[in-house]
């Protein structure tokens, strides 16, 4: 009998067994020696919560919260991730549907493997769009206009990819788009026949949001080259100010780790600042995001909303981040582990698991609702 899937670590292990190595490593890995990734996880492991007693815990704690001017059923959501279709074909929409059902946000990424319009359709009230500001201002403008037409009300501008991260696992695996299977990759595909068959049927994951801007019939490698240009274009405070003028909805700057940058983002009109080291996939020397959160919270006026991500692996971690001053928490890899392990059932199961763990952590620390957090 196979082991029950009752923790993110279980989901990760099952996903690793079911997915070819190059696909799992793309999701699981970080930049360089993966120190930033480990640091963010370790900061949560090393942080404690103080138990409190004799507080009414008969009625379940209220997990609802306000963020970006609206109410959410949960204080956490799904971070934007490129190429989620590597976990299993259709991953983007699986996450979108689960987020919609949970009443939690799901951020569709520019390098997603479903069209941003399709994600919005699957999550018509909770989806947000993540924008890479690329070398081509025309493409950037068109992506913004498409997000607007599709009905998105929140734009997340990712700031921490002025250069692509140096991801050693991808380089060692020879991972690129389109997949160019050498003998090792072929052996991995043969080890995972269900994944290989589903992917062959569905077509290899591609950067579908950029298909409109490529030459008709462009190859996957043409799209990948376009994506490389479209994730590392000129993005400075002036460009950010122009986006603020252009976008009338909520605007969030993602990838901030310094208090000076957080303050400047707020002054430039960001509705929230998202503390993130891109899951340790960019600067390997970056500090733990929980540490950066504490520093930024201490340096900023308390009414500036902060989101954070990086290394959140259970419900207690979510409470730790909220206690450290986050208004909202985002989670990346665990949702793709859940899909790699459980396919379409994964994201809903993970929402449920995190929510139950968070509720228990709140009961054990004497909290009835999140309004009391960090007070
Ligand atoms: C496979 C993968 C792809 C990602 N792609 C993007 C992206 O396209 N845009 C972006 O802003 N962040 C991207 N990120 C970063 C996530 O949004 C998030 O910051 C990070 O995953 C949080 O850390 P965690 O995975 O430990 O939860 C990606 C992360 C992963 C794991």
PDB file of N, CA and C and ligand atoms in Angstrom, residues 26-27 79-82 109 111 130 132 158 254 276 278-279 281 309-311 313 331-334 336, ligand 1:
ATOM      1  N   UNK A  26      13.161  21.184 -12.498  1.00  0.00           N
ATOM      2  CA  UNK A  26      12.831  22.561 -12.894  1.00  0.00           C
ATOM      3  C   UNK A  26      11.966  23.216 -11.810  1.00  0.00           C
ATOM      4  N   UNK A  27      11.017  22.440 -11.271  1.00  0.00           N
ATOM      5  CA  UNK A  27      10.106  22.972 -10.261  1.00  0.00           C
ATOM      6  C   UNK A  27      10.794  23.065  -8.896  1.00  0.00           C
ATOM      7  N   UNK A  79       1.145  31.341  -5.706  1.00  0.00           N
ATOM      8  CA  UNK A  79       2.092  32.266  -6.339  1.00  0.00           C
ATOM      9  C   UNK A  79       2.186  31.960  -7.842  1.00  0.00           C
ATOM     10  N   UNK A  80       2.587  32.961  -8.643  1.00  0.00           N
ATOM     11  CA  UNK A  80       2.714  32.708 -10.080  1.00  0.00           C
ATOM     12  C   UNK A  80       3.882  31.775 -10.377  1.00  0.00           C
ATOM     13  N   UNK A  81       3.642  30.802 -11.263  1.00  0.00           N
ATOM     14  CA  UNK A  81       4.730  29.887 -11.636  1.00  0.00           C
ATOM     15  C   UNK A  81       4.716  29.629 -13.126  1.00  0.00           C
ATOM     16  N   UNK A  82       5.902  29.754 -13.723  1.00  0.00           N
ATOM     17  CA  UNK A  82       6.057  29.462 -15.139  1.00  0.00           C
ATOM     18  C   UNK A  82       6.065  27.959 -15.372  1.00  0.00           C
ATOM     19  N   UNK A 109       0.782  33.283 -14.380  1.00  0.00           N
ATOM     20  CA  UNK A 109       2.099  33.824 -14.745  1.00  0.00           C
ATOM     21  C   UNK A 109       2.177  34.120 -16.242  1.00  0.00           C
ATOM     22  N   UNK A 111       4.695  33.410 -18.089  1.00  0.00           N
ATOM     23  CA  UNK A 111       5.127  32.161 -18.731  1.00  0.00           C
ATOM     24  C   UNK A 111       4.284  30.952 -18.336  1.00  0.00           C
ATOM     25  N   UNK A 130       0.274  37.969 -13.338  1.00  0.00           N
ATOM     26  CA  UNK A 130       1.670  38.355 -13.114  1.00  0.00           C
ATOM     27  C   UNK A 130       2.314  38.749 -14.428  1.00  0.00           C
ATOM     28  N   UNK A 132       5.659  39.979 -16.614  1.00  0.00           N
ATOM     29  CA  UNK A 132       7.083  40.239 -16.817  1.00  0.00           C
ATOM     30  C   UNK A 132       7.177  41.407 -17.783  1.00  0.00           C
ATOM     31  N   UNK A 158       6.553  41.506 -11.594  1.00  0.00           N
ATOM     32  CA  UNK A 158       7.700  40.819 -10.990  1.00  0.00           C
ATOM     33  C   UNK A 158       8.986  41.552 -11.340  1.00  0.00           C
ATOM     34  N   UNK A 254       6.353  42.641  -7.000  1.00  0.00           N
ATOM     35  CA  UNK A 254       6.789  41.350  -6.429  1.00  0.00           C
ATOM     36  C   UNK A 254       8.293  41.164  -6.593  1.00  0.00           C
ATOM     37  N   UNK A 276       9.709  38.612  -1.702  1.00  0.00           N
ATOM     38  CA  UNK A 276       9.963  37.315  -2.330  1.00  0.00           C
ATOM     39  C   UNK A 276      11.389  37.264  -2.837  1.00  0.00           C
ATOM     40  N   UNK A 278      11.878  34.942  -5.174  1.00  0.00           N
ATOM     41  CA  UNK A 278      11.540  34.120  -6.335  1.00  0.00           C
ATOM     42  C   UNK A 278      11.762  32.637  -6.002  1.00  0.00           C
ATOM     43  N   UNK A 279      11.463  32.296  -4.758  1.00  0.00           N
ATOM     44  CA  UNK A 279      11.666  30.904  -4.341  1.00  0.00           C
ATOM     45  C   UNK A 279      13.133  30.489  -4.391  1.00  0.00           C
ATOM     46  N   UNK A 281      15.270  31.209  -6.637  1.00  0.00           N
ATOM     47  CA  UNK A 281      15.626  30.845  -8.012  1.00  0.00           C
ATOM     48  C   UNK A 281      16.422  31.938  -8.711  1.00  0.00           C
ATOM     49  N   UNK A 309       6.276  35.386   0.178  1.00  0.00           N
ATOM     50  CA  UNK A 309       6.328  33.964  -0.168  1.00  0.00           C
ATOM     51  C   UNK A 309       7.743  33.461   0.034  1.00  0.00           C
ATOM     52  N   UNK A 310       7.887  32.124  -0.091  1.00  0.00           N
ATOM     53  CA  UNK A 310       9.201  31.505  -0.005  1.00  0.00           C
ATOM     54  C   UNK A 310       9.333  30.583   1.186  1.00  0.00           C
ATOM     55  N   UNK A 311       9.278  29.287   0.930  1.00  0.00           N
ATOM     56  CA  UNK A 311       9.561  28.309   1.970  1.00  0.00           C
ATOM     57  C   UNK A 311       8.394  27.949   2.866  1.00  0.00           C
ATOM     58  N   UNK A 313       5.619  25.775   4.035  1.00  0.00           N
ATOM     59  CA  UNK A 313       5.395  24.345   3.782  1.00  0.00           C
ATOM     60  C   UNK A 313       4.296  23.740   4.645  1.00  0.00           C
ATOM     61  N   UNK A 331       2.126  30.786  -1.822  1.00  0.00           N
ATOM     62  CA  UNK A 331       2.802  29.487  -1.798  1.00  0.00           C
ATOM     63  C   UNK A 331       3.014  29.042  -3.234  1.00  0.00           C
ATOM     64  N   UNK A 332       4.223  28.585  -3.540  1.00  0.00           N
ATOM     65  CA  UNK A 332       4.541  28.184  -4.904  1.00  0.00           C
ATOM     66  C   UNK A 332       4.640  26.683  -5.080  1.00  0.00           C
ATOM     67  N   UNK A 333       5.862  26.171  -4.962  1.00  0.00           N
ATOM     68  CA  UNK A 333       6.148  24.766  -5.279  1.00  0.00           C
ATOM     69  C   UNK A 333       5.146  23.747  -4.728  1.00  0.00           C
ATOM     70  N   UNK A 334       4.713  23.875  -3.453  1.00  0.00           N
ATOM     71  CA  UNK A 334       3.826  22.821  -2.929  1.00  0.00           C
ATOM     72  C   UNK A 334       2.615  22.542  -3.822  1.00  0.00           C
ATOM     73  N   UNK A 336       2.546  22.646  -7.067  1.00  0.00           N
ATOM     74  CA  UNK A 336       2.966  21.803  -8.209  1.00  0.00           C
ATOM     75  C   UNK A 336       3.357  20.397  -7.742  1.00  0.00           C
TER      76      UNK A 336
HETATM   77  C1  LIG B   1       8.569  26.436 -11.135  1.00  0.00           C
HETATM   78  C2  LIG B   1       8.511  27.867 -10.695  1.00  0.00           C
HETATM   79  C3  LIG B   1       8.281  28.843 -11.646  1.00  0.00           C
HETATM   80  C4  LIG B   1       8.183  30.183 -11.249  1.00  0.00           C
HETATM   81  N1  LIG B   1       7.884  31.139 -12.186  1.00  0.00           N
HETATM   82  C5  LIG B   1       7.631  32.404 -11.787  1.00  0.00           C
HETATM   83  C6  LIG B   1       7.161  33.372 -12.722  1.00  0.00           C
HETATM   84  O1  LIG B   1       6.960  33.102 -13.892  1.00  0.00           O
HETATM   85  N2  LIG B   1       6.924  34.629 -12.255  1.00  0.00           N
HETATM   86  C7  LIG B   1       7.106  34.981 -10.942  1.00  0.00           C
HETATM   87  O2  LIG B   1       6.859  36.120 -10.565  1.00  0.00           O
HETATM   88  N3  LIG B   1       7.555  34.071 -10.044  1.00  0.00           N
HETATM   89  C8  LIG B   1       7.799  32.813 -10.427  1.00  0.00           C
HETATM   90  N4  LIG B   1       8.220  31.880  -9.507  1.00  0.00           N
HETATM   91  C9  LIG B   1       8.373  32.271  -8.086  1.00  0.00           C
HETATM   92  C10 LIG B   1       7.079  32.067  -7.300  1.00  0.00           C
HETATM   93  O3  LIG B   1       6.108  33.017  -7.682  1.00  0.00           O
HETATM   94  C11 LIG B   1       7.303  32.226  -5.784  1.00  0.00           C
HETATM   95  O4  LIG B   1       7.939  33.457  -5.556  1.00  0.00           O
HETATM   96  C12 LIG B   1       8.113  31.094  -5.154  1.00  0.00           C
HETATM   97  O5  LIG B   1       7.821  29.855  -5.760  1.00  0.00           O
HETATM   98  C13 LIG B   1       7.803  31.015  -3.665  1.00  0.00           C
HETATM   99  O6  LIG B   1       8.580  30.073  -3.043  1.00  0.00           O
HETATM  100  P1  LIG B   1       8.064  28.568  -2.682  1.00  0.00           P
HETATM  101  O7  LIG B   1       8.112  27.814  -3.965  1.00  0.00           O
HETATM  102  O8  LIG B   1       9.079  28.117  -1.709  1.00  0.00           O
HETATM  103  O9  LIG B   1       6.684  28.676  -2.097  1.00  0.00           O
HETATM  104  C14 LIG B   1       8.353  30.538  -9.886  1.00  0.00           C
HETATM  105  C15 LIG B   1       8.599  29.538  -8.946  1.00  0.00           C
HETATM  106  C16 LIG B   1       8.674  28.211  -9.333  1.00  0.00           C
HETATM  107  C17 LIG B   1       8.914  27.158  -8.287  1.00  0.00           C
END
